Amino acid sequence: RAKGDGGQRMCFFEESMDKALQRRRTVEHELRLALGREEFEVVYQPQYDLTSESQSGSEALIRWHHPVHGKIAPGHFISVAEETGLIVPIGEWVLRRACMDAATWPETLSVAVNLSPAQFRDSDIAETVAEVLKETGLPANRLELEITESLLINDTEEVLTKLNRLRDLGVAIAMDDFGTGYSSLSYLARFPFSKIKIDRQFIRNMTRDPAMRAIVKTIIALGKSLDVTITAEGVETPEQAEMLRKFGCRQVQGFLYGYPEAAQTNAQPKETADGKVTPIRGRRSSA
Ligand code: C2E
Ligand code: MG
Ligand code: MG
Ligand code: MG
């Protein structure tokens, strides 16, 4: 580029900022409409217990079926929903949907629902959870709520009170993405967690990086001494699974065990004209 372009570049920069802002406004506007238009879906990813060698439950994950852009992963819209407060109604919708679905599953299976900090800040989350459990008939001990470390940075007294109220309902509280936020081990003593989920970035590198391996091994040992279930996220290979088993990890979740999938329905398998049966399950709904 020729020199003396500075002004133009500045202009280009401003235009792209403007565009980004516009896109955010569009997403916000479309998110507002999405709930009423039933564009959201909850998909479920299995969680396996390595001790019993069986599925212990599933994590509920939101998907947005945009009328123009198709299926959108939460990474592309959750932050806008959080900044605009829309996560409160959207999160409540996910919670209700997940509890309704889980109430139809075998009673050995639990459901884990992700909660945003805004749902603690801007709503009476314990009240909402109590209501939804009552409404759907799901026993409290089959619901788990996943929170992240970012929740614990501010207003810890108020958050602690709400977490304790949730715990008193009989709901399990899991610390999600452990090790990625402003981790402080003192949180683990102060808050009533029943589960810690090791973030997948540690799992991804553990078989080749000795430091990552040491961290994973240590978190698992810590879980044992605190009597907290440890779940490894993002398990993709048999080598990772083998290593986790050796370290005594209780629970695993990841593509090796299953992709997030649409909820199993009570509908019967469809029989086609030539008598072949089409299974309802098995579609990959995300990656
Ligand atoms: P998360 O709670 O840590 O969920 C796990 C994410 O890892 C999911 O991405 C899942 O599809 C992905 N994953 C699972 N196994 C593997 C694997 O083996 N390899 C890889 N590469 N990825 C794997 P997803 O569904 O795109 O969700 C991303 C994040 O969005 C979630 O992370 C959670 O923080 C947030 N989220 C999803 N649904 C909700 C919701 O209903 N409410 C709120 N507040 N947040 C949600
Ligand atoms: Mg989660
Ligand atoms: Mg996670
Ligand atoms: Mg995450």
CSV table of C-alpha atoms and ligand atoms in Angstrom, one decimal:
chain,number,residue,atom,x,y,z
A,1,ARG,CA,0.0,0.0,0.0
A,2,ALA,CA,1.2,3.5,-0.8
A,3,LYS,CA,2.0,5.7,2.2
A,4,GLY,CA,-0.5,8.4,3.2
A,5,ASP,CA,-3.0,5.6,3.5
A,6,GLY,CA,-3.3,6.1,7.2
A,7,GLY,CA,-6.6,7.9,7.0
A,8,GLN,CA,-8.1,5.3,4.8
A,9,ARG,CA,-7.0,2.5,6.9
A,10,MET,CA,-8.5,4.2,9.9
A,11,CYS,CA,-11.7,4.6,8.0
A,12,PHE,CA,-11.7,0.9,7.1
A,13,PHE,CA,-11.1,0.0,10.7
A,14,GLU,CA,-14.1,2.1,11.9
A,15,GLU,CA,-16.3,0.5,9.2
A,16,SER,CA,-15.4,-3.0,10.3
A,17,MET,CA,-16.0,-2.0,14.0
A,18,ASP,CA,-19.4,-0.7,12.9
A,19,LYS,CA,-20.1,-3.9,11.0
A,20,ALA,CA,-19.2,-6.0,14.0
A,21,LEU,CA,-21.5,-3.9,16.1
A,22,GLN,CA,-24.3,-4.2,13.5
A,23,ARG,CA,-23.9,-8.0,13.4
A,24,ARG,CA,-24.2,-8.1,17.2
A,25,ARG,CA,-27.4,-6.1,17.1
A,26,THR,CA,-28.8,-8.4,14.4
A,27,VAL,CA,-27.9,-11.5,16.5
A,28,GLU,CA,-29.6,-9.8,19.5
A,29,HIS,CA,-32.7,-9.0,17.6
A,30,GLU,CA,-32.9,-12.5,16.1
A,31,LEU,CA,-32.2,-14.1,19.6
A,32,ARG,CA,-35.2,-12.2,20.9
A,33,LEU,CA,-37.4,-13.7,18.3
A,34,ALA,CA,-35.9,-17.2,18.4
A,35,LEU,CA,-37.5,-18.3,21.7
A,36,GLY,CA,-41.0,-17.5,20.4
A,37,ARG,CA,-40.3,-19.1,17.0
A,38,GLU,CA,-39.0,-22.3,18.7
A,39,GLU,CA,-35.7,-22.2,16.9
A,40,PHE,CA,-33.7,-23.6,19.8
A,41,GLU,CA,-33.0,-27.3,20.4
A,42,VAL,CA,-31.4,-29.1,23.3
A,43,VAL,CA,-29.0,-31.9,22.3
A,44,TYR,CA,-27.5,-34.4,24.8
A,45,GLN,CA,-24.0,-35.8,25.1
A,46,PRO,CA,-23.5,-39.0,27.2
A,47,GLN,CA,-21.4,-39.1,30.3
A,48,TYR,CA,-19.9,-42.5,31.2
A,49,ASP,CA,-18.9,-43.8,34.6
A,50,LEU,CA,-15.6,-45.7,34.3
A,51,THR,CA,-16.2,-47.6,37.6
A,52,SER,CA,-19.5,-49.1,36.6
A,53,GLU,CA,-18.7,-49.1,32.8
A,54,SER,CA,-22.1,-47.6,32.1
A,55,GLN,CA,-23.7,-44.3,31.2
A,56,SER,CA,-24.5,-42.2,34.2
A,57,GLY,CA,-26.2,-39.3,32.4
A,58,SER,CA,-26.0,-36.7,29.7
A,59,GLU,CA,-25.1,-33.0,29.4
A,60,ALA,CA,-27.7,-30.8,27.8
A,61,LEU,CA,-26.2,-28.5,25.1
A,62,ILE,CA,-28.2,-25.8,23.3
A,63,ARG,CA,-28.3,-25.5,19.5
A,64,TRP,CA,-29.9,-22.7,17.5
A,65,HIS,CA,-31.6,-23.5,14.2
A,66,HIS,CA,-31.4,-20.2,12.4
A,67,PRO,CA,-33.9,-19.7,9.6
A,68,VAL,CA,-31.1,-18.5,7.3
A,69,HIS,CA,-27.8,-19.7,8.7
A,70,GLY,CA,-28.8,-23.2,9.8
A,71,LYS,CA,-27.5,-24.8,12.9
A,72,ILE,CA,-25.4,-22.5,15.1
A,73,ALA,CA,-23.2,-23.7,18.0
A,74,PRO,CA,-23.5,-21.9,21.4
A,75,GLY,CA,-20.0,-20.5,21.0
A,76,HIS,CA,-21.5,-18.1,18.4
A,77,PHE,CA,-24.4,-16.7,20.4
A,78,ILE,CA,-24.1,-17.4,24.1
A,79,SER,CA,-21.9,-14.4,24.8
A,80,VAL,CA,-24.5,-12.0,23.1
A,81,ALA,CA,-27.2,-13.7,25.1
A,82,GLU,CA,-25.2,-13.1,28.3
A,83,GLU,CA,-24.5,-9.4,27.5
A,84,THR,CA,-28.1,-8.7,26.7
A,85,GLY,CA,-29.6,-10.6,29.6
A,86,LEU,CA,-31.4,-12.8,27.1
A,87,ILE,CA,-29.6,-15.8,28.7
A,88,VAL,CA,-32.0,-15.7,31.6
A,89,PRO,CA,-35.2,-16.7,29.5
A,90,ILE,CA,-33.1,-18.8,27.2
A,91,GLY,CA,-31.4,-20.6,30.1
A,92,GLU,CA,-34.7,-21.2,31.8
A,93,TRP,CA,-36.1,-22.7,28.6
A,94,VAL,CA,-33.1,-25.1,28.3
A,95,LEU,CA,-33.5,-26.1,32.0
A,96,ARG,CA,-37.2,-26.8,31.5
A,97,ARG,CA,-36.6,-28.7,28.2
A,98,ALA,CA,-33.8,-30.8,29.8
A,99,CYS,CA,-35.7,-31.7,32.9
A,100,MET,CA,-38.8,-32.6,30.8
A,101,ASP,CA,-36.7,-34.9,28.6
A,102,ALA,CA,-34.7,-36.4,31.5
A,103,ALA,CA,-38.0,-37.2,33.3
A,104,THR,CA,-38.7,-39.8,30.5
A,105,TRP,CA,-35.3,-41.5,30.8
A,106,PRO,CA,-34.4,-44.5,32.9
A,107,GLU,CA,-34.1,-43.3,36.5
A,108,THR,CA,-30.4,-44.2,36.7
A,109,LEU,CA,-29.6,-41.4,34.2
A,110,SER,CA,-29.1,-37.8,35.3
A,111,VAL,CA,-29.0,-34.6,33.2
A,112,ALA,CA,-26.4,-31.8,33.5
A,113,VAL,CA,-27.4,-28.2,32.5
A,114,ASN,CA,-25.0,-25.3,32.0
A,115,LEU,CA,-25.8,-22.1,33.9
A,116,SER,CA,-24.4,-18.7,33.0
A,117,PRO,CA,-23.3,-16.2,35.8
A,118,ALA,CA,-26.1,-13.9,34.6
A,119,GLN,CA,-28.7,-16.5,35.7
A,120,PHE,CA,-27.3,-16.1,39.2
A,121,ARG,CA,-27.0,-12.4,39.1
A,122,ASP,CA,-30.3,-11.5,37.4
A,123,SER,CA,-32.7,-14.2,38.5
A,124,ASP,CA,-33.8,-16.2,41.5
A,125,ILE,CA,-32.2,-19.3,40.1
A,126,ALA,CA,-32.9,-21.5,43.1
A,127,GLU,CA,-36.6,-20.6,42.9
A,128,THR,CA,-36.7,-21.3,39.1
A,129,VAL,CA,-35.0,-24.7,39.6
A,130,ALA,CA,-37.4,-25.7,42.4
A,131,GLU,CA,-40.3,-24.7,40.2
A,132,VAL,CA,-39.1,-26.6,37.1
A,133,LEU,CA,-38.4,-29.7,39.1
A,134,LYS,CA,-41.9,-29.6,40.6
A,135,GLU,CA,-43.4,-29.0,37.2
A,136,THR,CA,-41.5,-31.7,35.3
A,137,GLY,CA,-41.5,-34.3,38.1
A,138,LEU,CA,-37.7,-34.9,37.7
A,139,PRO,CA,-36.2,-35.9,41.1
A,140,ALA,CA,-33.7,-33.3,42.2
A,141,ASN,CA,-30.9,-35.8,42.6
A,142,ARG,CA,-31.1,-36.4,38.8
A,143,LEU,CA,-30.3,-32.8,38.0
A,144,GLU,CA,-26.8,-31.4,37.9
A,145,LEU,CA,-26.0,-27.7,37.3
A,146,GLU,CA,-22.7,-26.8,35.7
A,147,ILE,CA,-21.1,-23.5,36.6
A,148,THR,CA,-17.8,-22.0,35.6
A,149,GLU,CA,-15.1,-20.3,37.7
A,150,SER,CA,-16.1,-16.9,36.3
A,151,LEU,CA,-19.2,-17.1,38.5
A,152,LEU,CA,-17.1,-17.2,41.7
A,153,ILE,CA,-15.0,-14.1,41.0
A,154,ASN,CA,-17.6,-11.5,42.0
A,155,ASP,CA,-20.3,-11.3,44.7
A,156,THR,CA,-19.1,-14.5,46.2
A,157,GLU,CA,-21.3,-14.2,49.3
A,158,GLU,CA,-24.5,-13.9,47.3
A,159,VAL,CA,-23.4,-16.6,44.9
A,160,LEU,CA,-22.5,-18.9,47.8
A,161,THR,CA,-26.0,-18.4,49.3
A,162,LYS,CA,-27.6,-19.3,46.0
A,163,LEU,CA,-25.4,-22.4,45.5
A,164,ASN,CA,-26.2,-23.6,49.0
A,165,ARG,CA,-29.9,-23.2,48.3
A,166,LEU,CA,-29.6,-25.2,45.2
A,167,ARG,CA,-27.6,-27.9,47.1
A,168,ASP,CA,-30.4,-27.9,49.7
A,169,LEU,CA,-32.9,-28.8,47.0
A,170,GLY,CA,-30.8,-31.9,46.4
A,171,VAL,CA,-29.3,-30.8,43.1
A,172,ALA,CA,-25.7,-31.5,42.3
A,173,ILE,CA,-23.3,-28.6,41.4
A,174,ALA,CA,-20.4,-29.2,39.0
A,175,MET,CA,-17.5,-27.0,38.3
A,176,ASP,CA,-17.1,-26.9,34.5
A,177,ASP,CA,-14.0,-26.2,32.4
A,178,PHE,CA,-11.8,-26.5,35.5
A,179,GLY,CA,-8.4,-25.1,35.1
A,180,THR,CA,-9.2,-22.5,32.4
A,181,GLY,CA,-10.5,-19.6,34.4
A,182,TYR,CA,-9.1,-17.8,37.3
A,183,SER,CA,-8.8,-21.0,39.2
A,184,SER,CA,-8.4,-20.8,42.9
A,185,LEU,CA,-8.2,-24.0,44.8
A,186,SER,CA,-9.8,-22.2,47.8
A,187,TYR,CA,-13.1,-22.2,45.8
A,188,LEU,CA,-13.2,-26.0,46.1
A,189,ALA,CA,-13.2,-25.7,49.9
A,190,ARG,CA,-15.7,-22.9,50.0
A,191,PHE,CA,-18.4,-23.9,47.5
A,192,PRO,CA,-20.5,-27.1,47.7
A,193,PHE,CA,-19.3,-28.9,44.5
A,194,SER,CA,-20.1,-32.5,43.9
A,195,LYS,CA,-18.2,-32.7,40.7
A,196,ILE,CA,-15.2,-31.1,38.9
A,197,LYS,CA,-14.9,-31.3,35.1
A,198,ILE,CA,-11.3,-31.1,33.9
A,199,ASP,CA,-11.3,-28.9,30.8
A,200,ARG,CA,-10.6,-30.6,27.5
A,201,GLN,CA,-7.5,-28.6,26.8
A,202,PHE,CA,-5.7,-30.7,29.5
A,203,ILE,CA,-7.1,-33.9,28.2
A,204,ARG,CA,-6.2,-33.1,24.6
A,205,ASN,CA,-2.5,-32.8,25.4
A,206,MET,CA,-2.1,-35.2,28.3
A,207,THR,CA,-0.7,-38.2,26.3
A,208,ARG,CA,2.2,-36.2,24.8
A,209,ASP,CA,2.8,-33.4,27.4
A,210,PRO,CA,4.1,-34.6,30.7
A,211,ALA,CA,3.1,-31.3,32.4
A,212,MET,CA,-0.5,-31.7,31.3
A,213,ARG,CA,-0.4,-35.3,32.4
A,214,ALA,CA,0.8,-34.3,35.9
A,215,ILE,CA,-1.9,-31.7,36.2
A,216,VAL,CA,-4.7,-34.2,35.2
A,217,LYS,CA,-3.3,-36.8,37.6
A,218,THR,CA,-3.1,-34.3,40.4
A,219,ILE,CA,-6.7,-33.0,39.9
A,220,ILE,CA,-7.9,-36.6,39.9
A,221,ALA,CA,-6.1,-37.3,43.2
A,222,LEU,CA,-7.5,-34.0,44.6
A,223,GLY,CA,-11.0,-35.1,43.7
A,224,LYS,CA,-10.4,-38.4,45.6
A,225,SER,CA,-9.3,-36.7,48.8
A,226,LEU,CA,-12.1,-34.1,48.6
A,227,ASP,CA,-14.6,-36.9,47.7
A,228,VAL,CA,-15.7,-35.0,44.6
A,229,THR,CA,-16.4,-36.8,41.3
A,230,ILE,CA,-13.9,-35.9,38.6
A,231,THR,CA,-15.1,-35.9,35.0
A,232,ALA,CA,-12.6,-35.6,32.1
A,233,GLU,CA,-14.0,-33.6,29.2
A,234,GLY,CA,-13.2,-34.0,25.5
A,235,VAL,CA,-12.0,-37.6,25.6
A,236,GLU,CA,-11.4,-38.5,22.0
A,237,THR,CA,-8.9,-41.3,21.9
A,238,PRO,CA,-8.6,-44.8,23.5
A,239,GLU,CA,-5.1,-43.7,24.7
A,240,GLN,CA,-6.6,-40.8,26.7
A,241,ALA,CA,-9.3,-43.1,28.1
A,242,GLU,CA,-6.7,-45.7,29.2
A,243,MET,CA,-4.5,-43.1,30.9
A,244,LEU,CA,-7.5,-41.6,32.7
A,245,ARG,CA,-8.6,-45.0,33.9
A,246,LYS,CA,-5.1,-45.7,35.2
A,247,PHE,CA,-5.2,-42.4,37.1
A,248,GLY,CA,-8.5,-43.4,38.7
A,249,CYS,CA,-10.7,-40.9,36.9
A,250,ARG,CA,-14.4,-41.7,37.7
A,251,GLN,CA,-16.2,-40.2,34.8
A,252,VAL,CA,-15.6,-39.4,31.1
A,253,GLN,CA,-17.3,-37.4,28.4
A,254,GLY,CA,-16.2,-36.8,24.8
A,255,PHE,CA,-16.5,-37.8,21.2
A,256,LEU,CA,-15.0,-41.3,22.0
A,257,TYR,CA,-18.1,-42.0,24.0
A,258,GLY,CA,-20.7,-40.1,22.0
A,259,TYR,CA,-21.5,-36.9,20.2
A,260,PRO,CA,-24.2,-34.5,21.3
A,261,GLU,CA,-27.5,-35.9,19.8
A,262,ALA,CA,-31.1,-35.1,19.7
A,263,ALA,CA,-33.2,-36.4,22.6
A,264,GLN,CA,-34.5,-39.9,22.3
A,265,THR,CA,-38.2,-39.6,21.6
A,266,ASN,CA,-41.0,-42.0,22.6
A,267,ALA,CA,-41.9,-42.3,18.9
A,268,GLN,CA,-41.7,-45.8,17.4
A,269,PRO,CA,-39.1,-46.6,14.7
A,270,LYS,CA,-40.6,-45.9,11.3
A,271,GLU,CA,-41.2,-48.8,9.0
A,272,THR,CA,-40.7,-48.1,5.3
A,273,ALA,CA,-42.8,-49.7,2.5
A,274,ASP,CA,-40.3,-52.5,2.0
A,275,GLY,CA,-40.5,-53.4,5.6
A,276,LYS,CA,-37.1,-52.0,6.6
A,277,VAL,CA,-36.9,-50.3,10.0
A,278,THR,CA,-35.2,-46.9,10.3
A,279,PRO,CA,-33.6,-46.3,13.7
A,280,ILE,CA,-34.6,-43.0,15.3
A,281,ARG,CA,-31.3,-42.3,17.0
A,282,GLY,CA,-27.7,-42.2,15.7
A,283,ARG,CA,-27.7,-38.9,13.9
A,284,ARG,CA,-24.7,-36.7,14.6
A,285,SER,CA,-26.1,-33.3,15.5
A,286,SER,CA,-22.9,-31.5,16.2
A,287,ALA,CA,-19.2,-31.7,16.5
B,1,C2E,P1,-19.2,-27.0,27.9
B,1,C2E,O1,-20.3,-26.9,28.9
B,1,C2E,O2,-17.8,-27.2,28.4
B,1,C2E,O3,-19.6,-28.2,26.9
B,1,C2E,C1,-18.8,-29.1,26.3
B,1,C2E,C2,-18.5,-28.7,24.9
B,1,C2E,O4,-17.4,-29.5,24.3
B,1,C2E,C3,-19.7,-28.9,23.9
B,1,C2E,O5,-19.6,-27.9,22.9
B,1,C2E,C4,-19.4,-30.2,23.3
B,1,C2E,O6,-20.0,-30.4,22.0
B,1,C2E,C5,-17.9,-30.2,23.2
B,1,C2E,N1,-17.3,-31.5,23.2
B,1,C2E,C6,-17.7,-32.6,23.8
B,1,C2E,N2,-16.8,-33.6,23.6
B,1,C2E,C7,-15.9,-33.2,22.8
B,1,C2E,C8,-14.7,-33.8,22.3
B,1,C2E,O7,-14.4,-35.0,22.5
B,1,C2E,N3,-13.9,-33.0,21.5
B,1,C2E,C9,-14.2,-31.7,21.3
B,1,C2E,N4,-13.4,-31.0,20.5
B,1,C2E,N5,-15.3,-31.1,21.8
B,1,C2E,C10,-16.1,-31.8,22.6
B,1,C2E,P2,-20.8,-27.0,22.5
B,1,C2E,O8,-22.1,-27.8,22.5
B,1,C2E,O9,-20.5,-26.2,21.3
B,1,C2E,O10,-20.9,-25.9,23.7
B,1,C2E,C11,-19.9,-25.0,24.0
B,1,C2E,C12,-20.1,-24.3,25.3
B,1,C2E,O11,-21.3,-23.5,25.2
B,1,C2E,C13,-20.4,-25.2,26.5
B,1,C2E,O12,-19.2,-25.7,26.9
B,1,C2E,C14,-21.1,-24.3,27.4
B,1,C2E,O13,-20.1,-23.5,28.1
B,1,C2E,C15,-21.9,-23.4,26.5
B,1,C2E,N6,-23.3,-23.9,26.5
B,1,C2E,C16,-23.8,-24.9,25.8
B,1,C2E,N7,-25.2,-25.0,26.0
B,1,C2E,C17,-25.4,-24.0,27.0
B,1,C2E,C18,-26.6,-23.6,27.7
B,1,C2E,O14,-27.7,-24.2,27.5
B,1,C2E,N8,-26.5,-22.6,28.5
B,1,C2E,C19,-25.3,-22.0,28.7
B,1,C2E,N9,-25.3,-21.0,29.6
B,1,C2E,N10,-24.2,-22.3,28.1
B,1,C2E,C20,-24.2,-23.3,27.2
B,2,MG,MG,-20.7,-27.9,30.5
B,3,MG,MG,-16.8,-27.9,29.9
B,4,MG,MG,-16.7,-24.9,27.8
